[in-house]
Tab-separated table of N, CA and C in Angstrom:
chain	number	residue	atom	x	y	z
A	64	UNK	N	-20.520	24.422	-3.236
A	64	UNK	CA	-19.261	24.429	-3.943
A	64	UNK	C	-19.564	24.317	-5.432
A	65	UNK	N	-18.922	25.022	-6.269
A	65	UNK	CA	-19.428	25.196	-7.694
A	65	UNK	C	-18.045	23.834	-8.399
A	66	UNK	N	-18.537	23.418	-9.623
A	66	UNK	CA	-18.219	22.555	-10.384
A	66	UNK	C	-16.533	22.966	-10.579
A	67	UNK	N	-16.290	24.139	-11.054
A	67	UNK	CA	-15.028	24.789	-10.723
A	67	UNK	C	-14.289	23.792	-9.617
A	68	UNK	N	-14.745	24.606	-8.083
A	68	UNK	CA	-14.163	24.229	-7.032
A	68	UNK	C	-14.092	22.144	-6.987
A	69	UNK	N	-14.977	21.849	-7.623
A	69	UNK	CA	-14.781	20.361	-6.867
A	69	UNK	C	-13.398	20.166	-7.791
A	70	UNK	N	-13.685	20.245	-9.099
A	70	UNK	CA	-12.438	19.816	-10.654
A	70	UNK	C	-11.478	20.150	-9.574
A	71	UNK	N	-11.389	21.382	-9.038
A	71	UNK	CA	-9.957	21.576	-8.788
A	71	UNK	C	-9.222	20.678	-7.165
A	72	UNK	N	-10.649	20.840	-6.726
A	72	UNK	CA	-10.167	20.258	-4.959
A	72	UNK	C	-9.693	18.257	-5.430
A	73	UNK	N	-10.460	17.924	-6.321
A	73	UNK	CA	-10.209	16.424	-7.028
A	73	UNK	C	-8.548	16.477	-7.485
A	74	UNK	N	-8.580	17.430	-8.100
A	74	UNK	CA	-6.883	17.431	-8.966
A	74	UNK	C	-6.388	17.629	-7.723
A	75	UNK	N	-6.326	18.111	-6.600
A	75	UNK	CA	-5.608	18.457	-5.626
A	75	UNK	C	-5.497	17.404	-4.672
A	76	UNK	N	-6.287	16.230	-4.944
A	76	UNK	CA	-6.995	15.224	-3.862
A	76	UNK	C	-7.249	15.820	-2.377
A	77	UNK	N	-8.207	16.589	-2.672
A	77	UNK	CA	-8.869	17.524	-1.076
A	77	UNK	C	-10.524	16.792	-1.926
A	78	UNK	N	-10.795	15.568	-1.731
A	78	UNK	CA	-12.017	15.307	-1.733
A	78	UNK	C	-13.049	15.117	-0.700
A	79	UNK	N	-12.442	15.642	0.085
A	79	UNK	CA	-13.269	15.483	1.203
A	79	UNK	C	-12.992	15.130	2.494
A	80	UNK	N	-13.873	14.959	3.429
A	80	UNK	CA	-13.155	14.611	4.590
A	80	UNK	C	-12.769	13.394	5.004
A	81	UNK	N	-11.550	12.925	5.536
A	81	UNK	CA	-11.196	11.448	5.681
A	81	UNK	C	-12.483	10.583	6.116
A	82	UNK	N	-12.414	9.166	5.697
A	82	UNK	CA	-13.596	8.345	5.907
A	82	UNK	C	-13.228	8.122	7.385
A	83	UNK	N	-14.637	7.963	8.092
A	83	UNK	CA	-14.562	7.817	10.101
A	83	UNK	C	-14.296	6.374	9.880
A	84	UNK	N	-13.225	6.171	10.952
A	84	UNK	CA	-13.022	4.493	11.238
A	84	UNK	C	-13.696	4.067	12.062
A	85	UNK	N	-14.464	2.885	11.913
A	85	UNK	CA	-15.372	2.138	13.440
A	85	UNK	C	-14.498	1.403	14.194
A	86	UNK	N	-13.062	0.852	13.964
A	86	UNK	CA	-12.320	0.136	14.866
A	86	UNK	C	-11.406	-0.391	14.383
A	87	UNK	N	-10.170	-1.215	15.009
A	87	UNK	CA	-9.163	-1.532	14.101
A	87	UNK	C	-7.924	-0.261	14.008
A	88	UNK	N	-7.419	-0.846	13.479
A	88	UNK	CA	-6.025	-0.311	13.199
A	88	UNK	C	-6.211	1.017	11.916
A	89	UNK	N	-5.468	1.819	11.870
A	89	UNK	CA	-5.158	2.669	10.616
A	89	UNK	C	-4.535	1.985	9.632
A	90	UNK	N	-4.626	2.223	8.613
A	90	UNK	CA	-3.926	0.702	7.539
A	90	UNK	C	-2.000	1.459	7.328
A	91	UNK	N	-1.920	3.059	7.847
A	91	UNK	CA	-0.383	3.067	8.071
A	91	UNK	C	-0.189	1.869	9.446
A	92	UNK	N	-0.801	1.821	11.039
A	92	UNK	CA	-0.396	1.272	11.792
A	92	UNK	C	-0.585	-0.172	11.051
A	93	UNK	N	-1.513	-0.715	10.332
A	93	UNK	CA	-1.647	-2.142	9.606
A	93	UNK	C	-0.127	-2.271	9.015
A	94	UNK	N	0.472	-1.603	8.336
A	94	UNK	CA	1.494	-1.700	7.606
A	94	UNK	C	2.404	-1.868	8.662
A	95	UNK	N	2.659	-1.268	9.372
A	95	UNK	CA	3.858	-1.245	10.350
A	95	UNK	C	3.964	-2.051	11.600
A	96	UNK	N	3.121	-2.749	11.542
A	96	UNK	CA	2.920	-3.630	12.804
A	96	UNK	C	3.448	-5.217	11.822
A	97	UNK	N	2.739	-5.046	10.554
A	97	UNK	CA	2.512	-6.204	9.962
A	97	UNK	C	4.662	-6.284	9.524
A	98	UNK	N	4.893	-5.179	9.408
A	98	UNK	CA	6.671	-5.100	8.784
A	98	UNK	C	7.197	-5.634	10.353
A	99	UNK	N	6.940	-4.918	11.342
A	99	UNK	CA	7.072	-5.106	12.896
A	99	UNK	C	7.271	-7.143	12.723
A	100	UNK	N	6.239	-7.816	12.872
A	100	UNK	CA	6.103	-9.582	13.093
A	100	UNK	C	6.934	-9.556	11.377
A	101	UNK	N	7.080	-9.027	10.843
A	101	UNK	CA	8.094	-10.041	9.847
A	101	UNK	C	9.240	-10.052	10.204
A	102	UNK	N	9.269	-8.627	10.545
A	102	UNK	CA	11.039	-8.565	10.904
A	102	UNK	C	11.067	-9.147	12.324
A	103	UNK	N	10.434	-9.570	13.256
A	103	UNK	CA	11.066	-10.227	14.450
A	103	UNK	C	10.467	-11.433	14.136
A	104	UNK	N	10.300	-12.232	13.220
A	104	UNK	CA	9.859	-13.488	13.079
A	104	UNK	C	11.353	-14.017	12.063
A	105	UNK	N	12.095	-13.043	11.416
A	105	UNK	CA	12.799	-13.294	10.469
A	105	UNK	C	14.014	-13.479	11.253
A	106	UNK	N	13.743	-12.685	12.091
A	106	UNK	CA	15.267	-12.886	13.658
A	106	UNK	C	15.095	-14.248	13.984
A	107	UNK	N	13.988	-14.608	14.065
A	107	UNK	CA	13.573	-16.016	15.371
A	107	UNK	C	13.905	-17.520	14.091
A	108	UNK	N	13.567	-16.927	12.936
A	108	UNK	CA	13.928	-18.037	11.695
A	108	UNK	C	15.542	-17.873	11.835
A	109	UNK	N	15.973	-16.916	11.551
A	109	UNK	CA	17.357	-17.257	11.241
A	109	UNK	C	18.604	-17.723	12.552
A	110	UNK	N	17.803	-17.910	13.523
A	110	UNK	CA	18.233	-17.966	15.299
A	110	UNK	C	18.590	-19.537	14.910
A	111	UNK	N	16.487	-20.349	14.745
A	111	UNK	CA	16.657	-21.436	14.795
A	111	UNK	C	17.746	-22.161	13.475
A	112	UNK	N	18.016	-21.271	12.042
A	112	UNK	CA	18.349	-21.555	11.132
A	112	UNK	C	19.893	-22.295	12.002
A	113	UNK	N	20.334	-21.386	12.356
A	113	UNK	CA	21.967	-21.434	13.279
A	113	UNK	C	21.790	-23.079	14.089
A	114	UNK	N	20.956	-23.114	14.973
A	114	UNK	CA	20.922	-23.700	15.822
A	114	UNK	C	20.967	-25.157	15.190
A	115	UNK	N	20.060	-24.838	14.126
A	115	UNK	CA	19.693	-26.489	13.415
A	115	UNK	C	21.251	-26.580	12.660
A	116	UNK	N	21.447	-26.009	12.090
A	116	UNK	CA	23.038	-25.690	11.316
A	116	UNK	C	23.821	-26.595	12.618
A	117	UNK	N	23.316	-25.975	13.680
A	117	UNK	CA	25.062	-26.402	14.546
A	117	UNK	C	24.830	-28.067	15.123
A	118	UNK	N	24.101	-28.514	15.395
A	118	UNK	CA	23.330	-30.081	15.645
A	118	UNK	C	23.242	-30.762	14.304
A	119	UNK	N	22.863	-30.232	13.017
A	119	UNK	CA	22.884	-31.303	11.623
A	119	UNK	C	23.105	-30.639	10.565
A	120	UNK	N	23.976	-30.424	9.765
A	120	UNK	CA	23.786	-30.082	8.790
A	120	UNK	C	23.813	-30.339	7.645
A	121	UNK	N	22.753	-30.026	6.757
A	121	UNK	CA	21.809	-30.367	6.099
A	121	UNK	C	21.961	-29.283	4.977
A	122	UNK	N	21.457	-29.988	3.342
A	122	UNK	CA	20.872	-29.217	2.862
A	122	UNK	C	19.515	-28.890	2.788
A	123	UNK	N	19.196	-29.949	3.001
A	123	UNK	CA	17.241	-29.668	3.400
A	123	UNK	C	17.164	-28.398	4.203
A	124	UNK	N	17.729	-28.391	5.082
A	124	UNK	CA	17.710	-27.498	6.864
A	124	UNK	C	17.919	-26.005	5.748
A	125	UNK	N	18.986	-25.960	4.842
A	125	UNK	CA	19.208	-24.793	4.672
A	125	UNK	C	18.225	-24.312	4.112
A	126	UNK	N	17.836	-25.104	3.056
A	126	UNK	CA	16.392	-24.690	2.035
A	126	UNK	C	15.240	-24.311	2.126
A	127	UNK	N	14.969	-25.085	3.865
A	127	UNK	CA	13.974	-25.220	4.644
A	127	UNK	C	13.537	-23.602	5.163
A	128	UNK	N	14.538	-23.472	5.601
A	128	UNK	CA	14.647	-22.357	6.410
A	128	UNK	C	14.761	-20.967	5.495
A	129	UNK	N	15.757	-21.148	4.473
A	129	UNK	CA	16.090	-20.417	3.619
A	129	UNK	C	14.869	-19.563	2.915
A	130	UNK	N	14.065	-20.594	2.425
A	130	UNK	CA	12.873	-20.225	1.724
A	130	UNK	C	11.771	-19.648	2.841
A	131	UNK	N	12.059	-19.638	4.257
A	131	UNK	CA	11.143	-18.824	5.344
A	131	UNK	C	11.968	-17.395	5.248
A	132	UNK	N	13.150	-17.856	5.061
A	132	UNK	CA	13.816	-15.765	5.485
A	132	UNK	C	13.009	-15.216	4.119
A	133	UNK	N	13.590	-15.729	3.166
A	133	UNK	CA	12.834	-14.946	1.954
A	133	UNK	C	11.001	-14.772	2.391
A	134	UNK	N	10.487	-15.392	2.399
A	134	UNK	CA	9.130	-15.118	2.602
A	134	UNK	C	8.890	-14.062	3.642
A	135	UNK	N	9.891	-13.934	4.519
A	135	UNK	CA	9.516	-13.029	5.269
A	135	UNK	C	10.219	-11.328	4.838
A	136	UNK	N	11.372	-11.585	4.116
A	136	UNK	CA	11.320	-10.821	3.400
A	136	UNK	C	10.293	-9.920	2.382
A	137	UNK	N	9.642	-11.155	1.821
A	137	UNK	CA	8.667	-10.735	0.777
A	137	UNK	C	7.595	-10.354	1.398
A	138	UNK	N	7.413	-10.508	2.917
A	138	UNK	CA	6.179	-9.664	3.143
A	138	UNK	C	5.983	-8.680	3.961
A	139	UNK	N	7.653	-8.119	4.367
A	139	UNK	CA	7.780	-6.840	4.711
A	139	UNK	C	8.027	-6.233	2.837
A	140	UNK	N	8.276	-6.480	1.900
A	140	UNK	CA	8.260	-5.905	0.962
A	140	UNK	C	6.365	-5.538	0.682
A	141	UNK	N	5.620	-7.006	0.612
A	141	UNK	CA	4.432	-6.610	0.814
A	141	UNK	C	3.704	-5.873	1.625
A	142	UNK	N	4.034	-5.519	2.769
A	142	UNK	CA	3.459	-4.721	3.707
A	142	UNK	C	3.544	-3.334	3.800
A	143	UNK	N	5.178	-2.987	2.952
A	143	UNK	CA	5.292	-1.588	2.857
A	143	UNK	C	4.520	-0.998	1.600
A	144	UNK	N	4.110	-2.055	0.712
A	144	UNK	CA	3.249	-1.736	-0.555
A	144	UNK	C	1.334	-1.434	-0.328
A	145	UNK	N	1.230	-2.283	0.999
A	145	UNK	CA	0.168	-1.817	1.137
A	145	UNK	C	-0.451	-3.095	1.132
A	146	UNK	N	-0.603	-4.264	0.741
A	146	UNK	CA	-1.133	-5.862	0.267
A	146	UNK	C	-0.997	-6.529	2.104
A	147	UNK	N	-1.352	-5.895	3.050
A	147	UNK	CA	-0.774	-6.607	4.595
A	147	UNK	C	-1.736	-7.370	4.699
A	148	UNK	N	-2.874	-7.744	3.705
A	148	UNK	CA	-3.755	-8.845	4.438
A	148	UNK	C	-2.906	-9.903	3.741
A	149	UNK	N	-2.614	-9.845	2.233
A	149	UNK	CA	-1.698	-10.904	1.653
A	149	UNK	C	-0.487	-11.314	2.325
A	150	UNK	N	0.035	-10.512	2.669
A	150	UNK	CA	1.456	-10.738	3.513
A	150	UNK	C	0.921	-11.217	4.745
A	151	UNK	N	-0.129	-11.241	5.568
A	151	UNK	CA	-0.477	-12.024	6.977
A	151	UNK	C	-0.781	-13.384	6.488
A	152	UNK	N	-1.734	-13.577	4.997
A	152	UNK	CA	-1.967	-14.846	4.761
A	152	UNK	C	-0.735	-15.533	4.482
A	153	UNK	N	0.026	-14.934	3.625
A	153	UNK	CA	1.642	-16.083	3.084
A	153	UNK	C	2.569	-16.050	4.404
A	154	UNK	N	2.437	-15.614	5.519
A	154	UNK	CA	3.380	-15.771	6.319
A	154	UNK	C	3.230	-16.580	7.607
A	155	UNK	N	1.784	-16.792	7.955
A	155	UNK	CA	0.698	-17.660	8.366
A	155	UNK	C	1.403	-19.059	7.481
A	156	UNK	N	0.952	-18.963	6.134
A	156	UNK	CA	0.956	-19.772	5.641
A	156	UNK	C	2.487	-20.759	5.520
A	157	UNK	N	3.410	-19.801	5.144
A	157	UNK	CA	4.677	-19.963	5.032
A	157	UNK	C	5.427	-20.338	6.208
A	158	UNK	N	5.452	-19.903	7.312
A	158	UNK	CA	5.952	-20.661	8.528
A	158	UNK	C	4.908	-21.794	8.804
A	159	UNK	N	3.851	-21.876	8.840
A	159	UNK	CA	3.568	-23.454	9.306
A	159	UNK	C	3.558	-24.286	7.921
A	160	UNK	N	3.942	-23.727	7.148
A	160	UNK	CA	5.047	-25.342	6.127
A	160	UNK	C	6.042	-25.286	6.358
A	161	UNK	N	7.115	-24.654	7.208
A	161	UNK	CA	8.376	-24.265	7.780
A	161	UNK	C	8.134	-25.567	8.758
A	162	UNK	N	7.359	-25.249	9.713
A	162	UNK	CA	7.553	-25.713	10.460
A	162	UNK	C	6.862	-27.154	10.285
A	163	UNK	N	6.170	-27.662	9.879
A	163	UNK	CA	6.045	-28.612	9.350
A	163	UNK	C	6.640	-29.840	8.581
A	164	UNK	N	7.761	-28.802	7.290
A	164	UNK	CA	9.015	-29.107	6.337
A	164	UNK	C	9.883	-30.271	8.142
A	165	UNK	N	10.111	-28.750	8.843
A	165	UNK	CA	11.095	-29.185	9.917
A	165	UNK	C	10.494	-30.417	10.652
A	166	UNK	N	9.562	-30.807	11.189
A	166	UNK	CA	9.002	-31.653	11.900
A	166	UNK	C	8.867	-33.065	10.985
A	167	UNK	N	8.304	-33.216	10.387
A	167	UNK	CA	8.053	-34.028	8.974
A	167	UNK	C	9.176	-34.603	7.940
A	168	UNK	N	9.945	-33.392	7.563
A	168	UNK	CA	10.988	-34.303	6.432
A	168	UNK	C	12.599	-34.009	7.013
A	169	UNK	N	13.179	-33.296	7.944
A	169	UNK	CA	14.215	-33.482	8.226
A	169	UNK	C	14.249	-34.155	9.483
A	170	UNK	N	15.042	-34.662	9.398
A	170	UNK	CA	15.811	-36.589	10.485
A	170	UNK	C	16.365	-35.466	11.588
């Protein structure tokens, strides 16, 4: 292939042939699995959100919880951007201080 052809196959992004995967997911299926557990984790937060609502209510409970929908928000926003190892760590991270918050500081 002459110097010509690469300049142009580069501007075109035809660089070549896709890299071979050894295992694992495609990072589209990474993305969509990872949007997949936010959004049915964000169902199961806002289930228990109700439930705790209807037995005590609290402003802790709301805040508690409140600040899990958003996080899970933020990491189907992260996941469709492409960052799904960040969004597995903060959501990991973010429900077990959820659940913790719940166990620990509300009566």
């Amino acid at each position: 292939m002459s110097a010509a052809d690469q300049e142009r196959a580069r501007e075109q992004g035809e660089d070549g042939p896709p890299p071979v995967r050894t295992g694992g997911l495609a990072p589209r299926q990474a993305r969509r699995m990872r949007v997949a557990a936010a959004s049915v984790l964000m169902v199961a937060v806002a289930a228990v959100l109700v439930v705790r609502l209807a037995s005590r209510s609290s402003v802790l409970v709301v805040g508690v919880y409140g600040l899990a929908l958003i996080l899970c928000g933020g990491v189907i926003e992260l996941s469709r951007r492409g960052r799904t190892r960040l969004g597995t760590w903060l959501l990991v991270a973010g429900l077990a201080g959820a659940v913790a918050a719940d166990v620990f500081l509300i009566p």
